[in-house]
XYZ file of C-alpha atoms in Angstrom:
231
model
C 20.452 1.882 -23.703
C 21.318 4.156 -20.605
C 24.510 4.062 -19.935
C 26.353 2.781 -16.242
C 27.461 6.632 -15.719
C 23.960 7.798 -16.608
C 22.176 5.637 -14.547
C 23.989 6.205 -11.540
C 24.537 10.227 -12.163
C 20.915 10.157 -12.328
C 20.406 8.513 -9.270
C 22.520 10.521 -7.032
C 21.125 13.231 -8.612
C 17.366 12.057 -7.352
C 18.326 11.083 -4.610
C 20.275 14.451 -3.417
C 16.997 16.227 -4.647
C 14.477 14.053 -2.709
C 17.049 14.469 0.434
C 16.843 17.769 -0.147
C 13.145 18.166 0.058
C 12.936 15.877 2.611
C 14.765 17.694 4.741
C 12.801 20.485 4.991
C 10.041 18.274 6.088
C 11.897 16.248 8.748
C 13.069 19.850 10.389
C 9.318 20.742 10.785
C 8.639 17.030 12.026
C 6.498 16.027 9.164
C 5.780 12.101 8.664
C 7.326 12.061 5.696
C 10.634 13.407 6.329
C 14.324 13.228 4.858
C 14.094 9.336 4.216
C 10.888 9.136 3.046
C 11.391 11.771 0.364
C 14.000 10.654 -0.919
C 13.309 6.851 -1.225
C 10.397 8.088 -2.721
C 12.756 10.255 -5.472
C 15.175 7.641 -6.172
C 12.539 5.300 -6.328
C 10.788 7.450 -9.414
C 14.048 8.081 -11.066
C 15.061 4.250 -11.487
C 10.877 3.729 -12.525
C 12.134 5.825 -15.522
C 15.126 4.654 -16.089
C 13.674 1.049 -16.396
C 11.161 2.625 -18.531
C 13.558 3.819 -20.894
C 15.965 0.998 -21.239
C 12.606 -1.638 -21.531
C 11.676 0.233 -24.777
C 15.527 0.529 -26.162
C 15.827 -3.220 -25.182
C 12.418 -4.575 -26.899
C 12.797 -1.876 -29.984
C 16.336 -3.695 -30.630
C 14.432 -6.911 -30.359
C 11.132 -6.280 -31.897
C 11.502 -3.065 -34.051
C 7.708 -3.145 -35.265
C 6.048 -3.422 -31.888
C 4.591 0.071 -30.658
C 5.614 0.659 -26.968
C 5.014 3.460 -24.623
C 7.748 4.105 -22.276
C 5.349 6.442 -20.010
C 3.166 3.669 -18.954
C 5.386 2.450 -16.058
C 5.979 5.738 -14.969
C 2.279 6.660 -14.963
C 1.391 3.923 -13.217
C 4.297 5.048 -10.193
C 2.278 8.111 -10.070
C -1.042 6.466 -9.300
C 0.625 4.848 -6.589
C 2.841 7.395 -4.561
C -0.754 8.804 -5.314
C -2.018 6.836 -2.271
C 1.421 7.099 -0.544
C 0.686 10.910 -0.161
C -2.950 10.308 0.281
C -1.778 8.182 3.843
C -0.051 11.586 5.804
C -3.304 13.676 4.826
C -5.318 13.584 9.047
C -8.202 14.994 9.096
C -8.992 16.131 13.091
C -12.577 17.897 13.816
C -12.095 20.818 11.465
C -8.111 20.981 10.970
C -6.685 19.109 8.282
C -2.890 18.248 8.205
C -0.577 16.896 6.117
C -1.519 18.291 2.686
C 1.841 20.105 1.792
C 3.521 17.121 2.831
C 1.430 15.118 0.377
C 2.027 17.286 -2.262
C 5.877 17.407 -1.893
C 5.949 13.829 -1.929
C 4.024 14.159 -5.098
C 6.324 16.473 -7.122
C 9.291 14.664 -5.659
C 8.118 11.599 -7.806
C 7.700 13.880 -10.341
C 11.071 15.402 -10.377
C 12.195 11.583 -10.156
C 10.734 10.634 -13.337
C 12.113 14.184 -14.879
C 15.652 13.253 -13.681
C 14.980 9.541 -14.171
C 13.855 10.553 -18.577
C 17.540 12.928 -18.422
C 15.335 15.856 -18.003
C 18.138 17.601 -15.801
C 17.271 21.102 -16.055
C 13.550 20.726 -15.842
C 13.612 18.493 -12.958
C 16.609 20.558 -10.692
C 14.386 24.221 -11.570
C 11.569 22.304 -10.352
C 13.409 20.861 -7.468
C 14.492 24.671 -6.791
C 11.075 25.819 -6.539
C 9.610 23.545 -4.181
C 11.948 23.959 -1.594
C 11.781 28.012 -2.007
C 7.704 27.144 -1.723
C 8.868 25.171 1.152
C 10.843 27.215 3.051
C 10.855 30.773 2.013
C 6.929 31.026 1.234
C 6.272 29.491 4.693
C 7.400 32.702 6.448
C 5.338 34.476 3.812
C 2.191 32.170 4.098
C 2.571 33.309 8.373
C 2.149 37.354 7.583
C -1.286 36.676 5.865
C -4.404 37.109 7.313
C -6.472 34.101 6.591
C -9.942 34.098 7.610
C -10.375 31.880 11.076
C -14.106 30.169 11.065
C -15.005 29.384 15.187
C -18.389 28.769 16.831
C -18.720 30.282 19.799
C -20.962 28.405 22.311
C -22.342 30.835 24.787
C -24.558 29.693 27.843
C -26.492 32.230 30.343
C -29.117 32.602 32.558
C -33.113 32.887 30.933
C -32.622 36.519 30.380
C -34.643 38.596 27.234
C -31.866 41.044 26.211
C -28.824 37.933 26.017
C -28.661 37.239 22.625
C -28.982 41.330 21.906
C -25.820 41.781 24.497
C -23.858 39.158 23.325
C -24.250 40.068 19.694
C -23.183 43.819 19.956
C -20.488 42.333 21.405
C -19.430 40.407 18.372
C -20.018 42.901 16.161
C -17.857 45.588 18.168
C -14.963 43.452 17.501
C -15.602 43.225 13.895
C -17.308 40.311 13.824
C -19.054 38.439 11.119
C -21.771 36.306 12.171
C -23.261 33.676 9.833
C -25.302 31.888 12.207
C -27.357 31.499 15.375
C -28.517 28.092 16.680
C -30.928 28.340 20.153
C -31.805 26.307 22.628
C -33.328 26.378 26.065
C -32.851 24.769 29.227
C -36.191 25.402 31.394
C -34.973 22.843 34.216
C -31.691 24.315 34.375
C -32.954 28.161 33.725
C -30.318 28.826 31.319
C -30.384 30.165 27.312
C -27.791 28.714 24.786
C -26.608 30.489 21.939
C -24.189 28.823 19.238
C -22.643 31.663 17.044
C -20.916 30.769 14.012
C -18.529 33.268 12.951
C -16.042 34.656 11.128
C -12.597 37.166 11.567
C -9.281 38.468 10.775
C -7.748 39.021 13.528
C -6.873 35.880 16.122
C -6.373 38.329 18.578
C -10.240 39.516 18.371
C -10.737 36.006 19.522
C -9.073 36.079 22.879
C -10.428 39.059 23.801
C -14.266 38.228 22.742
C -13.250 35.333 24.829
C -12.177 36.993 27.998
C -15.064 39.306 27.082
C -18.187 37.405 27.493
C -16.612 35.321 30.519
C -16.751 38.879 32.581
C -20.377 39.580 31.460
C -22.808 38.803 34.267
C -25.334 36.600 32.732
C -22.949 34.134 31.264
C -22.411 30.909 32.859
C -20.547 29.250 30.212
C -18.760 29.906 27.200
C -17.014 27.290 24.126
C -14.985 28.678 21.183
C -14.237 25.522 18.823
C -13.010 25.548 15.321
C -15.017 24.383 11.793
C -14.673 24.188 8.244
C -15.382 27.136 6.073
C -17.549 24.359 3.672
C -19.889 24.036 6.428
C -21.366 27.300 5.530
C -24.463 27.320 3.971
């Protein structure tokens, strides 16, 4: 059996660590902030400490019975599973709330390490999710990810528009993956939907402020997608 002294040095121990991590979440206004985190931590550590003292208690009892002690604590996963799984918002072609489903995630892991008196495992852990949190975030900001937008463009009926407006992508470095066309014959206008690809987020605002200046333009949409949507 776990003693009283374990069982609550373990919990203050979770519970600091989930705090800890959950912190870092609550500064960047994340759903699942301080309290969440570390509800969800103390909750994993007394999952495994239950765990634990239901095997000592029916091995005393019933020494020939075969009992897992992990099968509590894999079921906890499963659920804080879906927890995690309810932050995750998908809007248009942005999705949020992924690294704050995965830090809930390895906070109930780090539970059940703390929870099994896996101290060293579960605090080096602990120490590396919040440098992933915090430290690799200013890292993560310096990289140049590749930005996926479709530009909408709309202009008058005119035979050389697609021809301008493409040299004018492709003088800003410009990748272009797509063209969708249609025509407007009441409305005597040409629309072009480029999908595209780029570096640099300032290309962006210029193309933007680019094409808007060009004569035969009437109208012009830049909008976001998903790099899956790629064919």
């Amino acid at each position: 059996m776990i003693s009283m002294q374990e069982t609550i040095f373990r919990l203050l121990i979770g519970s600091i660590i989930g705090g800890a991590i959950g912190f870092e979440r609550e500064v960047h206004g994340r759903a699942a902030g301080f309290r969440t985190q570390l509800i969800v931590c103390l909750a994993a550590v007394l999952i495994m400490i239950i765990s634990e003292n239901y095997y000592y208690h029916l091995q005393g009892d019933f020494p020939n019975l075969q009992i897992d002690p992990a099968r509590i604590a894999a079921g906890a996963l499963i659920g804080i599973g879906f927890l995690g799984a309810g932050v995750i918002v998908k809007s248009g072609a942005t999705v949020r709330g992924l690294t704050t489903a995965a830090s809930i995630w390895i906070v109930s892991a780090i539970g059940l390490a703390i929870g099994a008196g896996l101290y060293f495992e579960g605090i080096i852990t602990a120490a590396i999710t919040i440098i992933a949190l915090v430290v690799l975030r200013k890292v993560e900001k310096k990289i140049k990810t590749m930005l996926f937008k479709s530009i909408t463009v709309s202009t008058r009926i005119d035979e050389n528009a697609e021809e301008t407006i493409t040299s004018t992508l492709i003088d800003y470095g410009i990748k272009i993956y797509s063209i969708d066309y249609e025509k407007n014959l009441s409305a005597g206008e040409l629309i072009f939907n480029f999908h595209i690809s780029t570096k640099d987020k300032k290309a962006i605002k210029e193309i933007y402020q680019k094409l808007g200046s060009l004569e035969i333009i009437r109208k012009i949409k830049v909008s976001s997608y998903r790099a899956d949507d790629i064919s």
